[in-house]
Structure formats: structure tokens, C-alpha cells
Amino acid sequence: MNPCPKFKESTWDRYNRDLMPAELVCFNPSCRTRYPITEVIYNCPRCGALLEAVYPPAPDPGHLKKLWRERRMNNTPLDQSGVWRYREFIPFLDSIDVVVSLREGNTPVLNAPKAAAYGGLKRLAFKHQGFNPTGSFKDNGMTCGVSQGVRLGMKRVACVSTGNTSASMAAYASAAGLDPIIFIPHGNISYGKLAQALEYGARTLQVEANFDQILALVRTLAERTGIYLLNSMNPFRIEGQTTIMVELMDQRDWRAPDWVVLPGGNLGNTSAFGKGLRQMLKMGLIERSPRLAVIQAEGSAPFYNLMQTEARDTLTAVKHPETLATAIRIGDPVSWPKALHEVTTSGGVVEKVTEQEIADAKALIGACGIGCEPASAATLAGIRKLTAAGVIDRDADVVAVLTGNVLKDPDYIYRYHTGQLKAPNGTQIRPAFGNQPLVVPNDPERIEALLADNTRES
Ligand code: F0G
């Protein structure tokens, strides 16, 4: 069996062949050097800035909306993917033969009245990226990054990760028949994520250093050995993640919300959402852009700190980032120049929240029957803070993006609900929404008596 699905030539192939090719362009406005889309570079060779993919003018927005909607009725793997269904939005490949898809995307938008009330809003919806094949938004980007790797003839791929990128890369690389090598901070990723990397067959190296230090190491290794890097400075990862916003707008019949709220770590997702929104505006798919609100954990908030400065021209790294939301335990985010541009362009804000706030918001999202991993819950904690401060209006139309599945970090959940969760500085987290499991005897009468008591301990 061929694990890497092959797709027949589509309108997209024909469309791409007839147009100018996509290109990589330096993100630095005073450089903007252009490179072929097939160049294996992660930064501008001339000035060192990040790169982004740019495309020739797209077809009529009305035609695209219709085409994309029709594809939902189609059983071909490419159209079933919530990323590749929107392939005219990310036309960087010249053939769909290389596409590696696990039917990523297609994530729901869930209304959560209880969470809305907690966040000080009249209504709130979660776009839950935890419904992805490996349980996080990384799959939207990884299908593109790995497909580009296949196109370039790469054999080995690598990433450093706080857990989700590595889980996703392991799955997609293995599905494509590539050799995945992952680097993770020893002792600082959740077991759910580590387990996925092992199960999906990645060579897993636990390095005794933090995310930022390992990223520097992996970049050196990639340069020396020619391994293809799939961290978010890889512009094709970002391309895939732009479709999260496209799918959201499609689900909302192209009516933009007032705010999109998301957690910020290495800031790839903020960059992707901003790019996606700008591109949709330019193409005439939406009439206005939502504002981005990026939420960081207090102990790992270099982007928040940057936004407090007057000039906003240099990010000061947090040397020893700390948070129990290990997915966003990052002190020196690579994509900050892009994220700064996107937050500013959208009229957005950056907020930070405490460990206690994240933990309670997370349990509240769970109690809505939705659930998410700790980093994702920073969104609701941030919303609560931003509505209290009057930054987000109580009547606003808000979508928060839950980035990871509830089962990614079960250890955190158990500790929270049993009152054993401690912040990195040793402070005890007091569970406002704790839900202790009870040990009971094998005795129906005593269990009946217990269930008759409707007051629940917290
Ligand atoms: N939420 C989750 C669940 C994540 O895994 C990450 C990042 C973020 C939010 C932050 O996104 O980096 O684009 O700002 N996880 C990366 C990883 C760093 O290695 O899995 P970002």
C-alpha cells in the first residue's frame, strides 16, 4: 500500500501552470528580496529576516467560495482535507502528486455559553484545532511543510518542539516515508506528546536544554547535514496554518468576527493568522479583518513585554521561560517580527495571564464539554482579563482558537482536579473548578447514599 496518497491533476494544477510561479520573499520591508519557491532557505540569505510565500493574483472570490463549498461534498482525499480544499489560497506546489494528507483541518466552531459568561462576553465560540489528526493545529501547517519536503526530494526532516510540532511532524513524515528526527527539551514536554512521537516512529532526542537553546542547535545541524527543518520559520508551515482562518471564515459564511484570540509561543500561528487574514482581505473574500488578541503565559511573555516598549524594535528574550503550559514555554520566539506586523496591522493586542488563571480557564472549558490543553486555555483567561479591562467589548463577536486536544496533557488535569498542581515557582494552584474522583467501597447502599447527596466537593 502506498501510504502517501497520490492525487489526480485538478483545476489547481492547470491553474498553477498557467500563472507566474509562487515565490519566497524576504519579510523585511527594506529588503523584500525574492527567491524561487524551491530554494531550501528559512531566512533571507541577504539580510537574515524571515521569509514568506507570495502568489500571483488569485481568481474571483465568488468563484472560489463556491468551489470550496462544493468540495465539501466530494470524497477525494484532497477535497476532504480542510487545508487542501483551499488549495487556490496556498498555491505553492506545482503538482499535487507530492501532497501528504491525513485529512487535517475540518475542525469545528463550537459555541460555549458558559465560557462566554466566564470571559465576560455575551457569546463566545471556540475553533477547536484539537480535532486534528494528531490533536493540534500543527497538522494544518505540517501537511504543507512535509509536502514541500517531498517535492524538494528531502529524505530526513527535523524539528525542535515543545511537543505538538514533533507529534505532528512524526506522523506526517512517517506517512510520507521520510525519516523524522525530533529534538525536545528533556523533562519538559507532556507525556501525551512524547508518546505520539514514539508511536509515529520518530527518532526522538531529548536534549538537556530549553526550546530556544535547542532551536539554535538544530539550525546548526540542519545546515551541516542538509536535514529539512520543519519548525515554523519554515514558510510552508505558515502557509498551511493560514487556512485555519480561511476555514473559520468559510464556516461563518465569510462574516469576520470582531476578535480572534489565540495563545502565543514561538508566534508562528499569530504570523499565519495575520497573513491569512490580510490575504483574504486582498482577495476580496472578507470585507474587514478581525483584530488579533495574542495571549502569553506570564512566565514566558517576551512578546507581551515587547508590546509594552515604545519603539517595539527589539525583542528581549526571557532567558528562563517558565509555565505549566509547556507548549508555550518559549522565551525567544523566532517569528516575533512577523507577529508584531500582524498584531499591529489588525489593530490587535497582546496580554499575559497567570498560571492560576490558565488552570481555572482550562477547567471551565472542560466543564463546557469541550476541553483543551493548558496553552489553549490561555485564550479564555486572556479574554476574561481583556473584557474586564474594557479592551474587548461585552457584545463583541469573539472566536478563540483552542490549539490542542484535552488528552495532550492528562497529568496536568489530574493534578489540578486533585489539588496537587503547583506553579513553576512552587505556588499551589487552588482549583476553582476542581472535580475530585472519589474512592468508594464495593457496596451499592453506600454508593447510593453518596449519590443522594447532591452537594459536590470541589
Ligand atoms: N498552543 C499549543 C498547543 C502549541 O503547541 C503551541 C506551540 C502554541 C499554542 C503556540 O503557537 O508557537 O505558533 O505561537 N507549540 C510549538 C511546538 C512551539 O513545538 O509544538 P506558536
Coordinates of C-alpha atoms and ligand atoms in Angstrom, one line a residue:
M1 CA 0.0 0.0 0.0
N2 CA 1.2 3.4 -0.8
P3 CA 0.9 5.5 2.4
C4 CA 1.4 8.7 0.6
P5 CA -1.8 9.3 -1.4
K6 CA -1.5 10.3 -5.0
F7 CA -3.9 12.8 -6.4
K8 CA -5.1 13.3 -10.0
E9 CA -4.4 16.5 -11.8
S10 CA -7.0 19.1 -10.9
T11 CA -8.0 22.5 -11.9
W12 CA -5.4 23.7 -9.4
D13 CA -2.6 22.1 -11.4
R14 CA -3.8 23.7 -14.5
Y15 CA -4.4 27.0 -12.8
N16 CA -0.8 26.9 -11.3
R17 CA 0.8 26.0 -14.6
D18 CA -0.8 29.0 -16.4
L19 CA 0.3 31.6 -13.9
M20 CA 3.5 33.1 -12.7
P21 CA 5.1 30.9 -10.1
A22 CA 4.8 31.4 -6.4
E23 CA 7.9 32.9 -4.8
L24 CA 9.6 33.3 -1.4
V25 CA 10.0 36.9 -0.4
C26 CA 12.0 38.4 2.4
F27 CA 9.7 39.7 5.2
N28 CA 11.9 42.7 5.9
P29 CA 10.2 45.7 4.2
S30 CA 13.5 47.3 3.4
C31 CA 14.9 44.2 1.7
R32 CA 12.0 42.2 0.1
T33 CA 14.4 40.1 -2.0
R34 CA 12.7 37.4 -4.0
Y35 CA 13.8 33.8 -4.2
P36 CA 12.5 30.7 -6.1
I37 CA 9.9 28.8 -4.2
T38 CA 12.1 25.7 -4.4
E39 CA 15.1 27.3 -2.6
V40 CA 15.9 25.5 0.6
I41 CA 16.2 28.6 2.9
Y42 CA 14.5 29.6 6.1
N43 CA 15.8 33.1 6.3
C44 CA 16.8 35.7 3.7
P45 CA 20.4 35.0 2.7
R46 CA 20.9 38.7 2.2
C47 CA 19.6 40.2 5.4
G48 CA 18.7 37.2 7.7
A49 CA 15.0 38.1 8.1
L50 CA 12.1 35.6 7.9
L51 CA 10.6 34.6 4.5
E52 CA 7.1 34.3 3.3
A53 CA 5.4 32.8 0.3
V54 CA 3.7 35.2 -2.2
Y55 CA 1.4 34.4 -5.0
P56 CA 0.2 35.9 -8.3
P57 CA -3.3 37.4 -8.2
A58 CA -6.0 34.8 -7.4
P59 CA -9.2 34.1 -9.2
D60 CA -12.6 35.7 -8.5
P61 CA -13.5 35.4 -4.8
G62 CA -17.1 34.5 -5.6
H63 CA -15.9 31.6 -7.7
L64 CA -13.5 30.4 -5.0
K65 CA -16.2 30.5 -2.3
K66 CA -18.5 28.4 -4.4
L67 CA -15.7 25.9 -5.5
W68 CA -14.6 25.5 -1.9
R69 CA -18.1 24.9 -0.6
E70 CA -18.7 22.3 -3.4
R71 CA -15.6 20.4 -2.5
R72 CA -17.1 19.6 0.9
M73 CA -19.4 17.2 -0.9
N74 CA -16.5 15.4 -2.6
N75 CA -14.9 12.2 -1.4
T76 CA -11.5 12.7 -2.9
P77 CA -8.8 12.9 -0.2
L78 CA -7.6 16.3 -1.3
D79 CA -11.0 17.8 -1.1
Q80 CA -11.6 16.1 2.3
S81 CA -8.6 17.9 3.7
G82 CA -9.5 21.1 5.5
V83 CA -6.2 22.6 4.2
W84 CA -6.0 21.4 0.6
R85 CA -9.7 22.1 0.0
Y86 CA -8.5 25.7 -0.1
R87 CA -5.5 25.0 -2.3
E88 CA -6.0 28.1 -4.5
F89 CA -5.2 30.1 -1.4
I90 CA -1.8 28.4 -0.9
P91 CA -0.7 27.6 -4.5
F92 CA 3.0 27.0 -3.8
L93 CA 3.2 23.4 -5.2
D94 CA 3.4 22.8 -9.0
S95 CA 1.9 19.3 -8.6
I96 CA -0.5 17.8 -6.2
D97 CA 1.3 14.4 -6.5
V98 CA 3.5 15.3 -3.6
V99 CA 0.7 16.1 -1.2
V100 CA 0.8 14.2 2.1
S101 CA -2.6 14.4 3.9
L102 CA -4.1 12.9 7.0
R103 CA -7.4 14.8 6.4
E104 CA -6.2 17.6 8.6
G105 CA -8.3 20.7 9.3
N106 CA -12.1 20.3 9.3
T107 CA -12.2 21.5 12.9
P108 CA -15.4 22.6 14.4
V109 CA -16.5 26.0 15.7
L110 CA -18.3 25.4 19.0
N111 CA -20.5 27.8 20.9
A112 CA -19.7 27.9 24.6
P113 CA -22.2 30.0 26.6
K114 CA -20.7 29.0 30.0
A115 CA -17.2 30.1 28.8
A116 CA -18.7 33.3 27.3
A117 CA -20.1 34.2 30.7
Y118 CA -16.8 33.4 32.4
G119 CA -15.0 35.5 29.9
G120 CA -17.4 38.5 30.4
L121 CA -18.9 38.1 26.9
K122 CA -22.5 37.6 25.7
R123 CA -21.3 34.9 23.3
L124 CA -18.1 33.1 22.5
A125 CA -17.1 30.4 20.0
F126 CA -14.1 28.1 20.1
K127 CA -12.5 27.0 16.9
H128 CA -11.0 23.7 18.2
Q129 CA -7.8 22.7 16.4
G130 CA -7.5 19.8 18.8
F131 CA -9.8 17.9 16.5
N132 CA -6.9 17.5 14.1
P133 CA -5.4 14.0 13.3
T134 CA -2.6 14.4 15.8
G135 CA -4.6 16.7 18.1
S136 CA -3.2 20.1 17.4
F137 CA -3.2 23.0 14.9
K138 CA 0.3 21.9 13.8
D139 CA -1.2 19.4 11.4
N140 CA -2.6 22.3 9.2
G141 CA 1.0 23.5 8.8
M142 CA 2.7 20.1 8.7
T143 CA 0.8 18.8 5.7
C144 CA 2.2 21.7 3.8
G145 CA 5.8 21.6 5.2
V146 CA 6.1 17.8 4.6
S147 CA 4.6 18.0 1.1
Q148 CA 7.1 20.7 0.2
G149 CA 9.9 18.4 1.7
V150 CA 8.7 15.6 -0.6
R151 CA 8.7 18.0 -3.5
L152 CA 12.3 19.0 -2.8
G153 CA 13.3 15.4 -2.6
M154 CA 14.3 15.5 1.1
K155 CA 14.8 12.3 2.9
R156 CA 15.2 13.4 6.5
V157 CA 13.2 16.1 8.3
A158 CA 13.7 17.6 11.8
C159 CA 12.2 19.9 14.3
V160 CA 12.6 21.1 17.8
S161 CA 9.4 21.2 19.7
T162 CA 7.5 21.7 22.9
G163 CA 5.6 18.6 21.9
N164 CA 2.9 19.3 19.3
T165 CA 5.1 20.1 16.3
S166 CA 7.1 16.9 16.9
A167 CA 4.0 14.8 17.2
S168 CA 2.6 16.2 14.0
M169 CA 5.9 16.0 12.1
A170 CA 6.5 12.4 13.2
A171 CA 3.0 11.5 11.8
Y172 CA 3.3 13.3 8.5
A173 CA 6.9 12.4 7.8
S174 CA 6.2 8.7 8.5
A175 CA 3.1 8.8 6.3
A176 CA 5.3 10.2 3.5
G177 CA 8.0 7.6 4.1
L178 CA 10.5 10.2 5.3
D179 CA 12.8 9.8 8.3
P180 CA 11.6 12.1 11.2
I181 CA 14.1 13.3 13.8
I182 CA 12.8 15.3 16.7
F183 CA 14.5 17.3 19.4
I184 CA 12.7 18.0 22.6
P185 CA 13.6 19.6 25.9
H186 CA 14.3 16.8 28.3
G187 CA 11.6 16.6 31.0
N188 CA 9.6 19.5 29.8
I189 CA 7.0 18.1 27.4
S190 CA 3.8 16.3 28.3
Y191 CA 3.8 12.5 28.1
G192 CA 0.9 12.6 25.6
K193 CA 3.0 14.4 23.1
L194 CA 6.2 12.4 23.7
A195 CA 4.2 9.2 23.4
Q196 CA 2.9 10.3 20.0
A197 CA 6.4 10.9 18.6
L198 CA 7.5 7.5 19.7
E199 CA 4.4 5.8 18.3
Y200 CA 4.6 7.5 15.0
G201 CA 8.2 6.3 14.7
A202 CA 10.3 9.4 15.0
R203 CA 13.9 9.3 16.2
T204 CA 13.5 11.1 19.4
L205 CA 16.3 13.1 21.0
Q206 CA 15.7 14.6 24.5
V207 CA 18.1 17.4 24.8
E208 CA 19.1 18.8 28.2
A209 CA 18.4 22.4 27.2
N210 CA 15.3 24.6 26.7
F211 CA 13.4 25.1 23.5
D212 CA 15.3 28.3 22.5
Q213 CA 18.7 26.7 23.0
I214 CA 17.7 23.5 21.1
L215 CA 16.4 25.6 18.2
A216 CA 19.9 27.1 17.8
L217 CA 21.4 23.6 17.9
V218 CA 19.0 22.2 15.3
R219 CA 19.6 25.0 12.9
T220 CA 23.3 24.4 13.0
L221 CA 22.7 20.6 12.5
A222 CA 20.4 21.3 9.6
E223 CA 22.9 23.5 7.9
R224 CA 25.7 20.9 8.3
T225 CA 23.7 17.8 7.3
G226 CA 21.1 19.1 4.9
I227 CA 18.2 17.8 7.0
Y228 CA 15.0 19.7 6.1
L229 CA 13.8 21.8 9.0
L230 CA 10.1 21.9 9.8
N231 CA 9.9 24.4 12.6
S232 CA 7.6 27.4 12.0
M233 CA 10.4 29.5 10.4
N234 CA 9.7 27.1 7.5
P235 CA 7.4 29.3 5.4
F236 CA 5.3 26.4 4.2
R237 CA 4.3 25.5 7.7
I238 CA 2.9 29.0 8.0
E239 CA 1.1 28.7 4.7
G240 CA -0.8 25.7 5.9
Q241 CA -1.8 27.4 9.1
T242 CA -3.2 30.4 7.2
T243 CA -6.0 28.0 6.1
I244 CA -7.3 27.8 9.8
M245 CA -8.5 31.4 9.3
V246 CA -9.9 30.6 5.8
E247 CA -11.8 27.6 7.1
L248 CA -13.1 29.7 10.0
M249 CA -14.4 32.4 7.6
D250 CA -15.9 29.7 5.4
Q251 CA -17.7 28.2 8.4
R252 CA -19.1 31.7 9.3
D253 CA -20.2 32.3 5.7
W254 CA -17.4 34.9 5.3
R255 CA -18.5 37.1 8.1
A256 CA -15.4 38.1 10.1
P257 CA -15.7 38.2 13.9
D258 CA -14.6 41.2 15.8
W259 CA -11.7 39.4 17.5
V260 CA -9.7 36.2 17.1
V261 CA -7.9 35.2 20.3
L262 CA -5.0 32.7 20.3
P263 CA -2.1 31.7 22.6
G264 CA 1.4 32.9 21.6
G265 CA 4.6 30.9 22.0
N266 CA 7.0 30.9 19.1
L267 CA 4.5 33.1 17.3
G268 CA 4.2 31.1 14.1
N269 CA 0.4 30.8 14.4
T270 CA 0.0 34.6 15.0
S271 CA 2.0 35.2 11.9
A272 CA 0.0 32.7 9.9
F273 CA -3.4 34.0 11.1
G274 CA -2.4 37.6 10.2
K275 CA -1.1 36.6 6.8
G276 CA -4.3 34.6 6.1
L277 CA -6.5 37.5 7.1
R278 CA -4.5 40.0 5.0
Q279 CA -4.6 37.7 2.0
M280 CA -8.3 37.1 2.4
L281 CA -9.0 40.9 2.6
K282 CA -6.8 41.5 -0.5
M283 CA -8.6 38.7 -2.5
G284 CA -12.0 40.2 -1.5
L285 CA -13.0 37.0 0.4
I286 CA -13.8 39.1 3.5
E287 CA -14.7 42.7 3.9
R288 CA -12.9 43.5 7.1
S289 CA -10.3 41.8 9.3
P290 CA -10.9 40.7 12.9
R291 CA -8.4 42.1 15.5
L292 CA -5.9 39.5 16.8
A293 CA -5.5 39.1 20.6
V294 CA -2.4 37.1 21.5
I295 CA -2.2 35.6 25.0
Q296 CA 1.0 34.6 26.6
A297 CA 1.8 32.9 30.0
E298 CA 3.2 35.3 32.5
G299 CA 6.5 33.4 32.9
S300 CA 7.1 33.2 29.2
A301 CA 5.9 36.5 27.9
P302 CA 8.6 38.2 25.8
F303 CA 6.1 39.3 23.1
Y304 CA 3.9 40.9 25.7
N305 CA 7.0 42.7 27.1
L306 CA 7.9 43.9 23.6
M307 CA 4.5 45.4 23.1
Q308 CA 4.9 47.4 26.3
T309 CA 8.0 49.2 24.9
E310 CA 7.8 52.4 23.0
A311 CA 9.9 51.5 19.9
R312 CA 9.0 47.8 19.6
D313 CA 12.1 47.3 17.6
T314 CA 14.0 44.6 19.6
L315 CA 12.6 41.7 21.4
T316 CA 14.4 40.9 24.7
A317 CA 14.4 37.2 25.2
V318 CA 13.2 35.7 28.5
K319 CA 16.2 33.6 29.5
H320 CA 14.5 31.1 31.7
P321 CA 10.9 30.9 30.5
E322 CA 8.5 29.1 32.8
T323 CA 5.0 27.9 32.6
L324 CA 3.0 24.7 33.2
A325 CA 1.5 25.3 29.8
T326 CA 4.7 23.7 28.4
A327 CA 3.5 24.2 24.7
I328 CA 4.2 27.9 25.1
R329 CA 7.3 27.7 27.3
I330 CA 9.3 29.8 24.9
G331 CA 11.5 32.8 25.8
D332 CA 12.9 33.8 22.4
P333 CA 10.1 33.5 19.8
V334 CA 11.5 33.2 16.2
S335 CA 8.5 34.7 14.4
W336 CA 8.2 37.9 16.5
P337 CA 8.8 40.3 13.6
K338 CA 6.0 38.8 11.6
A339 CA 3.7 38.5 14.6
L340 CA 4.4 42.2 15.5
H341 CA 3.4 43.2 12.0
E342 CA 0.2 41.1 12.1
V343 CA -0.9 42.2 15.5
T344 CA -0.3 45.9 14.6
T345 CA -1.9 45.6 11.2
S346 CA -5.0 44.0 12.6
G347 CA -5.3 46.6 15.5
G348 CA -4.7 43.8 17.9
V349 CA -3.4 43.4 21.4
V350 CA -1.1 41.1 23.5
E351 CA -2.0 40.1 27.0
K352 CA -0.4 37.8 29.6
V353 CA -2.1 35.6 32.2
T354 CA -1.0 33.8 35.3
E355 CA -0.8 30.0 35.9
Q356 CA -3.8 30.1 38.2
E357 CA -5.8 31.9 35.5
I358 CA -4.8 29.4 32.8
A359 CA -5.7 26.5 35.1
D360 CA -9.2 27.7 36.0
A361 CA -10.0 28.7 32.5
K362 CA -8.9 25.3 31.3
A363 CA -11.2 23.5 33.7
L364 CA -14.1 25.8 32.7
I365 CA -13.6 24.9 29.1
G366 CA -13.6 21.3 30.1
A367 CA -16.8 21.8 32.0
C368 CA -18.4 23.1 28.8
G369 CA -17.8 19.6 27.4
I370 CA -15.1 20.9 25.1
G371 CA -11.8 20.6 26.8
C372 CA -8.3 21.6 25.6
E373 CA -4.7 21.5 26.7
P374 CA -3.2 24.2 29.0
A375 CA -1.7 26.5 26.4
S376 CA -5.1 26.7 24.6
A377 CA -6.9 27.8 27.8
A378 CA -4.7 30.9 28.0
T379 CA -7.3 32.3 25.4
L380 CA -10.2 32.3 27.8
A381 CA -8.1 33.6 30.7
G382 CA -7.0 36.4 28.4
I383 CA -10.5 37.2 27.2
R384 CA -11.6 37.5 30.9
K385 CA -8.8 39.9 31.5
L386 CA -9.4 41.9 28.3
T387 CA -13.2 42.3 28.8
A388 CA -12.6 43.3 32.5
A389 CA -10.2 46.0 31.2
G390 CA -12.7 47.2 28.6
V391 CA -10.4 46.2 25.7
I392 CA -12.9 43.6 24.3
D393 CA -16.5 44.8 24.4
R394 CA -19.0 42.6 26.2
D395 CA -21.1 42.5 23.0
A396 CA -18.2 41.6 20.7
D397 CA -18.2 38.7 18.4
V398 CA -15.2 36.7 19.6
V399 CA -13.7 33.4 18.3
A400 CA -10.9 31.8 20.5
V401 CA -8.7 29.2 18.9
L402 CA -8.1 26.1 21.0
T403 CA -4.8 24.9 19.8
G404 CA -4.5 21.4 21.3
N405 CA -6.6 18.4 22.4
V406 CA -7.6 17.9 26.1
L407 CA -5.7 14.5 26.2
K408 CA -2.4 16.0 25.3
D409 CA -1.6 16.6 29.0
P410 CA -3.6 14.4 31.3
D411 CA -1.1 14.7 34.1
Y412 CA -1.9 18.4 34.4
I413 CA -5.6 17.7 34.6
Y414 CA -5.3 15.1 37.3
R415 CA -3.2 17.3 39.4
Y416 CA -5.5 20.3 39.0
H417 CA -8.6 18.4 40.0
T418 CA -7.0 16.7 43.0
G419 CA -5.4 19.9 44.3
Q420 CA -1.8 18.8 43.5
L421 CA -1.0 21.3 40.8
K422 CA 1.9 23.7 41.6
A423 CA 3.1 26.6 39.5
P424 CA 6.8 26.5 38.5
N425 CA 7.6 28.9 41.3
G426 CA 6.1 26.4 43.8
T427 CA 2.9 28.3 44.4
Q428 CA -0.1 26.0 44.9
I429 CA -2.8 26.3 42.3
R430 CA -6.2 26.4 44.1
P431 CA -8.7 24.6 41.8
A432 CA -11.8 26.9 41.5
F433 CA -13.4 24.2 39.4
G434 CA -11.9 21.1 41.0
N435 CA -13.5 17.7 40.4
Q436 CA -12.1 15.1 42.8
P437 CA -12.5 11.5 41.9
L438 CA -13.8 9.5 44.9
V439 CA -12.7 6.1 46.1
V440 CA -15.7 4.1 47.2
P441 CA -16.3 0.7 48.7
N442 CA -17.9 -2.1 46.6
D443 CA -21.2 -1.5 48.3
P444 CA -24.4 -0.4 46.5
E445 CA -26.0 1.1 49.6
R446 CA -23.1 3.3 50.5
I447 CA -22.7 4.4 46.8
E448 CA -26.5 5.1 46.7
A449 CA -26.2 7.2 49.8
L450 CA -23.3 9.0 48.4
L451 CA -25.1 9.8 45.1
A452 CA -28.1 11.0 47.0
D453 CA -26.0 13.8 48.4
N454 CA -26.2 16.4 45.7
T455 CA -23.5 18.7 47.0
R456 CA -20.2 18.1 45.3
E457 CA -16.9 18.7 46.9
S458 CA -14.5 20.9 45.0
Ligands
F0G1 N1 -0.7 26.1 21.6 C1 -0.2 24.9 21.5 C2 -1.0 23.7 21.9 C3 1.1 24.7 21.0 O1 1.6 23.5 20.8 C4 1.8 25.9 20.6 C5 3.2 25.8 20.1 C6 1.2 27.1 20.7 C7 -0.1 27.2 21.2 C8 1.9 28.4 20.3 O2 1.9 28.5 19.0 O3 4.4 28.8 18.7 O4 2.8 29.3 16.8 O5 2.9 30.8 18.8 N2 3.9 24.7 20.1 C9 5.2 24.6 19.4 C10 5.6 23.1 19.4 C11 6.2 25.5 19.8 O6 6.8 22.9 19.3 O7 4.7 22.3 19.4 P1 3.1 29.4 18.3

